[in-house]
CSV table of C-alpha atoms in Angstrom, one decimal:
chain,number,residue,atom,x,y,z
X,557,MET,CA,79.1,107.1,113.0
X,558,PHE,CA,78.9,109.9,110.4
X,559,PRO,CA,80.3,113.0,112.1
X,560,ALA,CA,78.6,116.3,111.5
X,561,GLN,CA,81.7,118.0,112.9
X,562,PRO,CA,85.3,116.8,113.4
X,563,SER,CA,86.7,116.2,116.9
X,564,PRO,CA,90.0,115.5,118.4
X,565,ASP,CA,88.9,111.8,118.9
X,566,SER,CA,87.9,111.3,115.3
X,567,GLY,CA,90.6,108.7,114.5
X,568,MET,CA,89.1,105.3,113.9
X,569,ARG,CA,92.4,103.6,114.2
X,570,GLU,CA,95.6,103.5,116.2
X,571,ASP,CA,97.6,103.9,113.1
X,572,ARG,CA,101.1,102.9,112.3
X,573,SER,CA,101.8,105.2,109.4
X,574,LYS,CA,103.8,104.1,106.4
X,575,THR,CA,102.3,106.4,103.8
X,576,ASN,CA,101.8,110.1,103.6
X,577,SER,CA,98.1,110.5,104.1
X,578,ASP,CA,97.9,114.2,104.7
X,579,PRO,CA,95.5,116.3,102.6
X,580,GLY,CA,97.3,117.6,99.6
X,581,ALA,CA,99.6,114.6,99.4
X,582,VAL,CA,99.4,112.4,96.4
X,583,ALA,CA,96.9,109.6,97.0
X,584,PRO,CA,98.8,106.4,97.7
X,585,THR,CA,98.3,103.4,95.4
X,586,ALA,CA,96.8,100.2,96.5
X,587,PHE,CA,100.2,98.5,96.6
X,588,PRO,CA,101.7,100.2,99.7
X,589,LEU,CA,98.3,100.1,101.4
X,590,LEU,CA,98.1,96.4,100.9
X,591,LEU,CA,101.6,95.9,102.3
X,592,THR,CA,100.7,97.9,105.4
X,593,ARG,CA,97.5,96.0,105.8
X,594,LEU,CA,99.3,92.6,105.7
X,595,GLU,CA,101.9,93.8,108.1
X,596,ASP,CA,99.2,94.9,110.5
X,597,HIS,CA,97.7,91.4,110.3
X,598,VAL,CA,101.1,89.8,111.1
X,599,LYS,CA,101.8,92.2,114.0
X,600,GLU,CA,98.4,91.6,115.5
X,601,ALA,CA,99.0,87.9,115.4
X,602,GLY,CA,102.4,88.3,117.1
X,603,ILE,CA,104.2,86.4,114.3
X,604,THR,CA,107.9,86.7,114.6
X,605,GLN,CA,109.2,83.7,112.7
X,606,ASN,CA,110.5,85.4,109.5
X,607,ALA,CA,106.9,85.2,108.4
X,608,VAL,CA,106.3,88.8,107.3
X,609,CYS,CA,103.6,88.5,104.7
X,610,ASP,CA,104.2,92.0,103.4
X,611,GLY,CA,107.8,91.2,102.8
X,612,ALA,CA,106.9,88.2,100.7
X,613,VAL,CA,104.4,90.1,98.7
X,614,ARG,CA,106.8,93.0,98.2
X,615,SER,CA,109.6,90.8,96.8
X,616,TYR,CA,107.1,88.8,94.7
X,617,LEU,CA,105.7,92.0,93.1
X,618,ALA,CA,109.1,93.4,92.6
X,619,ALA,CA,110.2,90.3,90.8
X,620,ILE,CA,107.1,90.5,88.5
X,621,GLN,CA,107.6,94.2,87.8
X,622,ASP,CA,111.3,93.8,87.1
X,623,PRO,CA,111.9,90.6,85.1
X,624,GLY,CA,115.7,91.3,85.0
X,625,ILE,CA,116.0,90.5,88.7
X,626,ASP,CA,119.6,89.2,88.3
X,627,THR,CA,122.6,89.9,86.1
X,628,LEU,CA,122.9,86.4,84.7
X,629,ALA,CA,122.7,86.1,80.9
X,630,MET,CA,119.3,84.9,79.6
X,631,PRO,CA,120.4,81.4,78.5
X,632,ALA,CA,122.0,80.9,81.9
X,633,LEU,CA,118.9,82.3,83.6
X,634,GLY,CA,116.8,79.7,81.7
X,635,VAL,CA,119.1,76.9,82.9
X,636,LEU,CA,118.9,78.3,86.4
X,637,SER,CA,115.1,78.3,86.4
X,638,ASN,CA,115.1,74.6,85.5
X,639,HIS,CA,117.4,73.9,88.4
X,640,ILE,CA,115.2,76.0,90.8
X,641,ASP,CA,112.1,74.0,89.7
X,642,ALA,CA,113.9,70.7,90.2
X,643,ALA,CA,115.2,71.9,93.6
X,644,MET,CA,111.7,73.0,94.7
X,645,HIS,CA,110.3,69.6,93.8
X,646,ALA,CA,113.2,67.7,95.4
X,647,CYS,CA,112.7,69.6,98.6
X,648,SER,CA,108.9,69.2,98.7
X,649,LEU,CA,109.3,66.1,100.8
X,650,MET,CA,110.8,68.1,103.6
X,651,ALA,CA,110.9,66.8,107.1
X,652,PRO,CA,107.7,67.5,109.2
X,653,GLY,CA,108.0,70.5,111.3
X,654,ALA,CA,110.5,72.4,109.1
X,655,SER,CA,109.7,76.1,108.8
X,656,VAL,CA,108.9,78.1,105.7
X,657,SER,CA,112.2,80.0,106.0
X,658,SER,CA,114.2,76.8,106.3
X,659,TYR,CA,112.5,75.4,103.2
X,660,ALA,CA,113.5,78.5,101.3
X,661,SER,CA,117.1,78.1,102.4
X,662,MET,CA,117.0,74.4,101.3
X,663,VAL,CA,115.8,75.3,97.9
X,664,THR,CA,118.4,78.1,97.5
X,665,SER,CA,121.2,75.8,98.6
X,666,LYS,CA,120.2,72.9,96.4
X,667,ALA,CA,119.6,75.0,93.4
X,668,THR,CA,122.9,76.8,93.8
X,669,ASN,CA,124.9,73.7,94.2
X,670,THR,CA,123.2,71.9,91.3
X,671,TYR,CA,123.5,74.9,89.0
X,672,ALA,CA,127.1,75.5,89.9
X,673,SER,CA,128.1,71.8,89.3
X,674,ALA,CA,126.1,71.7,86.0
X,675,THR,CA,127.7,74.9,84.6
X,676,ASN,CA,131.1,74.7,86.1
X,677,VAL,CA,130.5,78.0,87.9
X,678,ALA,CA,132.0,78.5,91.4
X,679,ALA,CA,129.3,78.7,94.1
X,680,ASP,CA,130.5,82.0,95.5
X,681,GLU,CA,128.5,84.5,97.5
X,682,HIS,CA,127.5,86.4,94.4
X,683,LEU,CA,126.0,83.3,92.8
X,684,VAL,CA,124.2,82.4,96.1
X,685,ALA,CA,122.7,85.9,96.2
X,686,GLN,CA,121.6,85.7,92.5
X,687,VAL,CA,120.0,82.3,93.1
X,688,GLY,CA,118.4,83.5,96.2
X,689,LEU,CA,116.7,86.3,94.3
X,690,ALA,CA,115.6,84.0,91.6
X,691,VAL,CA,114.2,81.5,94.2
X,692,ARG,CA,112.3,84.3,95.9
X,693,ALA,CA,110.8,85.4,92.6
X,694,ARG,CA,109.6,81.8,91.8
X,695,PHE,CA,108.9,80.9,95.4
X,696,ASP,CA,107.1,83.8,96.8
X,697,PRO,CA,103.6,83.0,95.7
X,698,TYR,CA,103.9,79.9,97.9
X,699,VAL,CA,105.6,81.8,100.7
X,700,VAL,CA,102.7,84.2,100.7
X,701,ALA,CA,100.2,81.3,101.0
X,702,CYS,CA,102.1,79.6,103.8
X,703,GLU,CA,102.7,82.8,105.7
X,704,ARG,CA,99.1,83.5,105.4
X,705,GLN,CA,98.5,80.1,107.0
X,706,LEU,CA,100.9,81.1,109.8
X,707,TYR,CA,99.0,84.3,110.8
X,708,LEU,CA,95.7,82.4,110.6
X,709,ASN,CA,97.2,80.0,113.2
X,710,HIS,CA,97.2,76.9,111.0
X,711,ALA,CA,99.7,74.4,112.3
X,712,ASP,CA,100.3,72.3,109.2
X,713,VAL,CA,102.3,74.8,107.1
X,714,PRO,CA,104.7,72.2,105.7
X,715,ALA,CA,101.9,70.0,104.5
X,716,ASP,CA,100.2,73.0,102.9
X,717,LEU,CA,103.4,74.1,101.3
X,718,LYS,CA,104.0,70.7,99.8
X,719,ALA,CA,100.5,70.6,98.4
X,720,LEU,CA,100.9,74.0,96.9
X,721,ILE,CA,104.1,73.1,95.1
X,722,GLN,CA,102.7,69.8,93.9
X,723,ASN,CA,99.6,71.5,92.5
X,724,HIS,CA,101.4,74.3,90.9
X,725,ALA,CA,101.9,72.5,87.6
X,726,GLY,CA,98.2,72.1,87.2
X,727,GLY,CA,97.6,75.8,87.8
X,728,SER,CA,95.2,75.1,90.6
X,729,VAL,CA,96.8,77.4,93.1
X,730,LYS,CA,95.3,80.9,93.5
X,731,ASP,CA,96.0,82.3,96.9
X,732,PRO,CA,93.9,85.3,97.8
X,733,LEU,CA,96.9,87.4,98.6
X,734,VAL,CA,98.6,86.5,95.3
X,735,GLU,CA,95.3,87.3,93.5
X,736,ALA,CA,95.2,90.7,95.2
X,737,ALA,CA,98.8,91.4,94.2
X,738,GLU,CA,98.0,90.5,90.6
X,739,GLN,CA,95.1,93.0,90.6
X,740,ILE,CA,97.5,95.7,91.6
X,741,LEU,CA,100.0,94.9,88.8
X,742,GLN,CA,97.6,94.1,86.0
X,743,ALA,CA,94.8,96.2,84.7
X,744,ALA,CA,92.0,95.3,87.0
X,745,HIS,CA,88.4,95.1,85.6
X,746,THR,CA,87.1,98.6,85.9
X,747,PRO,CA,83.5,98.6,84.7
X,748,ALA,CA,81.9,101.6,83.0
X,749,ASP,CA,79.2,103.5,84.8
X,750,PRO,CA,76.0,101.5,84.4
X,751,THR,CA,73.3,102.7,82.1
X,752,ASN,CA,69.9,103.5,83.6
X,753,ALA,CA,68.6,100.2,82.4
X,754,GLU,CA,71.5,98.3,84.0
X,755,LYS,CA,71.2,100.2,87.2
X,756,ALA,CA,67.4,99.4,87.4
X,757,ALA,CA,68.2,95.7,86.8
X,758,LEU,CA,70.8,95.7,89.5
X,759,VAL,CA,68.4,97.4,92.0
X,760,GLN,CA,65.8,94.8,91.1
X,761,ALA,CA,68.1,91.9,91.6
X,762,LEU,CA,69.3,93.3,95.0
X,763,GLU,CA,65.8,93.9,96.2
X,764,ALA,CA,65.0,90.3,95.5
X,765,LEU,CA,67.6,89.2,98.1
X,766,PRO,CA,66.1,88.1,101.4
X,767,VAL,CA,68.6,90.2,103.4
X,768,VAL,CA,67.6,93.4,101.4
X,769,GLN,CA,63.9,92.6,102.0
X,770,ALA,CA,64.7,92.4,105.7
X,771,MET,CA,66.4,95.7,105.5
X,772,TYR,CA,63.4,97.4,103.9
X,773,ASN,CA,61.0,95.8,106.3
X,774,GLY,CA,63.0,96.6,109.4
X,775,LYS,CA,63.3,92.9,110.2
X,776,LEU,CA,67.1,92.5,110.5
X,777,ALA,CA,66.9,92.5,114.3
X,778,VAL,CA,64.3,89.7,114.6
X,779,GLY,CA,66.3,86.5,114.0
X,780,ALA,CA,68.2,86.3,110.8
X,781,GLY,CA,71.8,85.5,111.8
X,782,ALA,CA,71.0,86.3,115.5
X,783,GLU,CA,73.0,83.3,116.6
X,784,GLY,CA,76.2,85.1,115.8
X,785,GLY,CA,75.1,88.4,117.5
X,786,SER,CA,76.4,87.6,121.0
X,787,LEU,CA,77.2,90.8,122.8
X,788,PRO,CA,80.8,91.6,123.6
X,789,THR,CA,81.8,93.0,127.0
X,790,ILE,CA,80.4,96.4,127.8
X,791,VAL,CA,82.4,98.6,130.2
X,792,VAL,CA,81.1,102.0,131.3
X,793,THR,CA,83.9,104.3,132.5
X,794,ALA,CA,83.5,105.7,136.0
X,795,ALA,CA,83.5,109.3,134.7
X,796,CYS,CA,80.6,108.4,132.4
X,797,LYS,CA,78.5,107.1,135.2
X,798,THR,CA,78.8,110.3,137.1
X,799,GLN,CA,77.5,112.5,134.3
X,800,LYS,CA,73.9,113.7,135.0
X,801,HIS,CA,72.6,112.8,131.6
X,802,PHE,CA,73.9,109.2,131.8
X,803,GLY,CA,70.8,107.9,133.6
X,804,LYS,CA,68.5,109.5,131.0
X,805,TYR,CA,70.1,107.5,128.1
X,806,ALA,CA,71.4,104.3,129.8
X,807,ASP,CA,68.3,102.1,129.5
X,808,GLN,CA,68.0,102.8,125.8
X,809,PHE,CA,71.7,102.3,125.2
X,810,PHE,CA,71.6,98.9,126.8
X,811,LYS,CA,68.9,98.0,124.3
X,812,ASN,CA,70.7,99.6,121.3
X,813,ALA,CA,73.9,97.8,121.8
X,814,PRO,CA,72.4,94.2,121.7
X,815,THR,CA,70.2,95.2,118.8
X,816,GLY,CA,73.2,96.6,116.9
X,817,MET,CA,75.0,93.3,117.4
X,818,VAL,CA,72.1,91.2,116.1
X,819,ILE,CA,71.7,93.4,113.0
X,820,TYR,CA,75.5,93.1,112.4
X,821,ALA,CA,75.1,89.3,112.6
X,822,ALA,CA,72.2,89.3,110.3
X,823,LEU,CA,74.1,91.4,107.7
X,824,VAL,CA,77.5,89.6,107.8
X,825,GLN,CA,77.6,85.9,107.2
X,826,PRO,CA,79.7,83.8,109.6
X,827,SER,CA,82.7,83.3,107.3
X,828,ARG,CA,83.1,87.1,106.9
X,829,ARG,CA,82.8,88.0,110.6
X,830,PRO,CA,85.9,88.8,112.7
X,831,PRO,CA,87.3,85.9,114.6
X,832,ALA,CA,85.5,85.6,118.0
X,833,ARG,CA,88.6,86.7,119.8
X,834,HIS,CA,88.6,89.9,117.7
X,835,VAL,CA,85.0,91.0,118.2
X,836,SER,CA,85.3,94.4,119.7
X,837,ASN,CA,84.6,95.1,123.4
X,838,ILE,CA,82.4,98.2,123.9
X,839,GLU,CA,83.5,101.0,126.2
X,840,VAL,CA,80.9,103.7,127.0
X,841,THR,CA,82.9,106.9,127.3
X,842,GLU,CA,82.0,110.2,128.9
X,843,ASP,CA,80.6,113.0,126.8
X,844,THR,CA,81.9,116.6,127.1
X,845,VAL,CA,79.7,118.6,129.4
X,846,GLU,CA,80.1,122.4,129.5
X,847,PRO,CA,78.2,125.3,130.9
X,848,GLY,CA,75.4,126.5,128.7
X,849,ARG,CA,74.9,130.0,127.4
X,850,PHE,CA,74.5,132.7,129.9
X,851,TRP,CA,75.3,130.1,132.6
X,852,LEU,CA,71.9,128.6,132.2
X,853,GLY,CA,72.1,124.8,132.4
X,854,THR,CA,74.7,122.7,130.7
X,855,ARG,CA,75.6,121.8,127.1
X,856,VAL,CA,76.5,118.2,126.3
X,857,THR,CA,78.7,117.4,123.3
X,858,GLN,CA,78.3,113.7,122.4
X,859,TYR,CA,81.6,111.7,122.4
X,860,ARG,CA,82.5,110.8,118.8
X,861,ALA,CA,82.4,107.1,118.5
X,862,ASN,CA,85.6,105.3,117.2
X,863,ALA,CA,87.1,101.9,116.8
X,864,ALA,CA,90.6,100.6,117.4
X,865,ARG,CA,92.0,97.2,116.4
X,866,VAL,CA,94.5,97.4,119.2
X,867,GLY,CA,92.7,95.9,122.1
X,868,ASN,CA,89.6,95.2,120.0
X,869,LYS,CA,87.8,98.2,121.4
X,870,VAL,CA,84.8,100.3,120.2
X,871,ARG,CA,84.3,103.5,122.2
X,872,LEU,CA,80.7,104.9,122.2
X,873,SER,CA,78.7,107.5,123.9
X,874,VAL,CA,75.7,106.5,126.0
X,875,MET,CA,73.7,108.6,123.5
X,876,ASP,CA,74.7,106.5,120.5
X,877,ASP,CA,72.0,104.7,118.5
X,878,VAL,CA,71.8,101.2,116.9
X,879,SER,CA,73.3,102.3,113.5
X,880,THR,CA,76.4,103.6,115.3
X,881,VAL,CA,77.0,100.2,116.9
X,882,VAL,CA,76.7,98.5,113.5
X,883,HIS,CA,79.0,101.1,111.9
X,884,GLU,CA,81.8,100.6,114.5
X,885,ILE,CA,81.7,96.8,114.4
X,886,GLY,CA,81.8,97.3,110.6
X,887,HIS,CA,85.4,98.5,110.9
X,888,GLN,CA,86.4,95.2,112.4
X,889,VAL,CA,84.6,93.4,109.6
X,890,GLU,CA,86.6,95.3,107.0
X,891,PHE,CA,89.9,94.5,108.6
X,892,TYR,CA,89.3,90.8,108.5
X,893,LEU,CA,87.9,90.7,105.0
X,894,PRO,CA,89.9,88.6,102.4
X,895,ALA,CA,92.5,90.8,100.7
X,896,VAL,CA,90.7,90.5,97.4
X,897,GLU,CA,87.4,91.9,98.8
X,898,TRP,CA,89.3,94.7,100.5
X,899,MET,CA,90.8,95.5,97.1
X,900,ARG,CA,87.4,95.7,95.6
X,901,LEU,CA,86.3,98.3,98.1
X,902,HIS,CA,89.3,100.3,97.1
X,903,GLN,CA,88.5,99.9,93.5
X,904,ILE,CA,85.1,101.5,94.0
X,905,ILE,CA,86.8,104.5,95.4
X,906,ARG,CA,89.4,104.6,92.6
X,907,MET,CA,86.7,104.3,90.0
X,908,ARG,CA,85.3,107.5,91.3
X,909,MET,CA,88.5,109.5,91.8
X,910,VAL,CA,88.7,112.8,90.0
X,911,GLY,CA,91.9,114.2,91.5
X,912,ALA,CA,95.3,112.6,92.3
X,913,GLN,CA,95.7,114.3,95.6
X,914,LEU,CA,94.0,113.7,99.0
X,915,VAL,CA,91.5,116.3,100.1
X,916,ASN,CA,90.5,117.5,103.6
X,917,ILE,CA,87.0,116.4,104.5
X,918,TYR,CA,86.5,119.4,106.8
X,919,PRO,CA,88.4,122.4,105.3
X,920,LYS,CA,87.4,124.7,108.2
X,921,SER,CA,88.6,122.4,110.9
X,922,GLU,CA,92.0,122.7,112.7
X,923,LYS,CA,92.5,119.0,112.5
X,924,ALA,CA,92.8,117.6,108.9
X,925,GLU,CA,91.0,114.4,108.0
X,926,PRO,CA,92.2,113.1,104.6
X,927,ALA,CA,90.1,111.4,102.0
X,928,PHE,CA,90.4,110.4,98.4
X,929,ASP,CA,89.0,113.0,96.0
X,930,VAL,CA,85.9,111.2,94.7
X,931,SER,CA,83.3,112.6,92.3
X,932,ALA,CA,80.2,111.4,94.1
X,933,MET,CA,78.7,109.1,96.7
X,934,PRO,CA,75.0,109.4,95.7
X,935,ALA,CA,73.3,107.7,98.6
X,936,PHE,CA,75.2,109.6,101.3
X,937,GLU,CA,74.9,112.9,99.5
X,938,ALA,CA,71.1,112.3,99.2
X,939,TYR,CA,70.8,111.7,102.9
X,940,TYR,CA,72.9,114.6,104.2
X,941,THR,CA,71.0,117.5,102.6
X,942,ASN,CA,72.7,120.4,104.4
X,943,PRO,CA,75.3,121.8,101.9
X,944,ASP,CA,78.2,121.4,104.4
X,945,ALA,CA,77.1,118.0,105.5
X,946,GLN,CA,76.5,117.0,101.8
X,947,ARG,CA,80.1,117.7,101.0
X,948,SER,CA,81.2,115.6,104.0
X,949,GLY,CA,78.8,112.9,102.9
X,950,LYS,CA,80.6,112.7,99.6
X,951,TYR,CA,84.1,112.6,101.1
X,952,TYR,CA,83.7,110.9,104.5
X,953,PRO,CA,83.1,107.3,103.1
X,954,ALA,CA,86.4,107.8,101.1
X,955,LYS,CA,88.4,108.8,104.2
X,956,LEU,CA,91.8,107.2,104.3
X,957,TYR,CA,93.6,105.8,107.3
X,958,VAL,CA,97.2,104.9,107.0
X,959,SER,CA,96.3,101.2,107.6
X,960,GLY,CA,94.6,101.4,104.2
X,961,ASP,CA,91.1,101.2,105.7
X,962,THR,CA,88.4,103.6,104.7
X,963,GLU,CA,84.9,104.5,106.0
X,964,LEU,CA,83.3,102.9,102.9
X,965,LEU,CA,82.2,99.6,104.3
X,966,SER,CA,81.2,101.0,107.8
X,967,MET,CA,79.1,103.8,106.3
X,968,THR,CA,77.4,101.4,104.0
X,969,VAL,CA,76.5,98.8,106.6
X,970,GLN,CA,75.3,101.7,108.8
X,971,PHE,CA,72.9,102.7,106.1
X,972,PHE,CA,71.8,99.0,105.7
X,973,SER,CA,70.8,99.0,109.4
X,974,ARG,CA,67.7,101.2,108.9
X,975,PRO,CA,64.9,100.9,106.3
X,976,ASP,CA,65.0,104.5,105.1
X,977,THR,CA,68.8,104.7,104.6
X,978,ALA,CA,68.9,101.1,103.3
X,979,THR,CA,66.4,102.1,100.6
X,980,LEU,CA,68.5,105.1,99.7
X,981,MET,CA,71.7,103.0,99.5
X,982,ILE,CA,70.2,100.3,97.3
X,983,GLN,CA,68.3,102.6,94.9
X,984,ARG,CA,70.8,105.5,94.7
X,985,ASP,CA,74.1,103.6,94.7
X,986,PRO,CA,73.4,99.9,93.7
X,987,VAL,CA,77.0,99.4,92.6
X,988,LEU,CA,78.4,100.3,96.0
X,989,ALA,CA,75.6,98.4,97.8
X,990,ALA,CA,76.2,95.3,95.8
X,991,THR,CA,80.0,95.4,96.2
X,992,VAL,CA,79.7,95.7,100.0
X,993,LEU,CA,77.0,93.0,100.2
X,994,ARG,CA,79.1,90.7,98.1
X,995,ALA,CA,82.0,91.3,100.5
X,996,ILE,CA,80.1,90.5,103.6
X,997,ARG,CA,77.6,88.0,102.1
X,998,PRO,CA,79.3,86.1,99.3
X,999,ASP,CA,76.9,83.2,99.4
X,1000,ASP,CA,74.1,85.5,98.3
X,1001,PHE,CA,76.0,86.1,95.0
X,1002,VAL,CA,76.7,82.6,93.9
X,1003,ASN,CA,73.8,82.6,91.5
X,1004,PHE,CA,73.6,86.3,90.9
X,1005,PRO,CA,73.1,87.2,87.2
X,1006,ALA,CA,76.5,87.3,85.5
X,1007,ASN,CA,75.7,90.4,83.5
X,1008,LEU,CA,75.0,92.3,86.7
X,1009,LEU,CA,78.2,91.0,88.4
X,1010,ALA,CA,80.0,92.5,85.5
X,1011,LEU,CA,79.0,95.9,86.7
X,1012,LEU,CA,81.0,95.4,89.9
X,1013,PRO,CA,84.8,95.5,90.4
X,1014,ALA,CA,86.1,92.1,89.5
């Protein structure tokens, strides 16, 4: 939910910080954020078998960034590369059940021995280390793919690895994690701001999509995608039940929560939803109740909704509405997006950055909430018209969590959930609207006009 004021419970994540994300710090690049994101995936899946995806990506990128990865002379390096290629193919018929790490060891051993015998160089520890580095540089794209299979719980890793290696010569391998890494290292497509005519054409194309028509007509909750909107567990804390205002809002809340889940299912196609075991459970948490002014009555401060990947939990107030439910589930959707789609969300923010340092969303608050320094977020600024809220409306979607997540997708799907805000989002910021829709509904963009797709991050 968009917070008008910060609160101590404002964190959307139980973060494991690896980057300095305090206001005033230099905004982190996408590279460390991607590594943190991949490590989070691995930790959540409980993978311990040397299958650390971020480590594979790290060494792969390091090898690309520094071609002189070893101290061998260039002619010798060329010979070594040939032996590594031969070793990789020779080992591709590995025994069923062998692990990725054992495969890497096999390639290193075979390449070292073959290179040493062919060049009359002793296979000492130094050579083994140099060959190991070279193998990692050539081998990591495939390691990344296979480790990705591991944390997606695919059992046939060796078969996949064999297929990747055999297909490599034809250039048919393009793993999403490798593609994301390439986008970091290479100059990613950064489109120019659309002209008024291009913007109008993009709006028109978006408004022709059935899902956008359903947004405008308030029809998202009446069937489209409802089969995937099954409600997760709802637990009401004991303290919440005892609060006097709970009974006033409870009936409406237990209508809002199912409606929010159906709208989420209508917006997000099945392939882009979190795995069933990671759909968040909902906990209804007590609000803050304090004496009113002059001891007359009480004052209720609504609990600030938040989401946590740990435990798959969304915490809400009984006073929360449908759009807040959609927003919080949206955080889980973002986390399970393919890496390339996640990179595109970040590119939207980086296209709009005007300063290199993170800013504080709420300068007057005791608790800092960092965000990228963006120039504008037109739809959000148009909706939150109060000057203070308008400033927050610009920065809050660009809020940065150390996991690399932001509020961009959640805020956008929140706006999609209501006709008035959906209209603002599509018409005021069609580039953001289209980027998020493409991330959560890729099938809708298969036949989208190519000239309009060129306006979006590639």
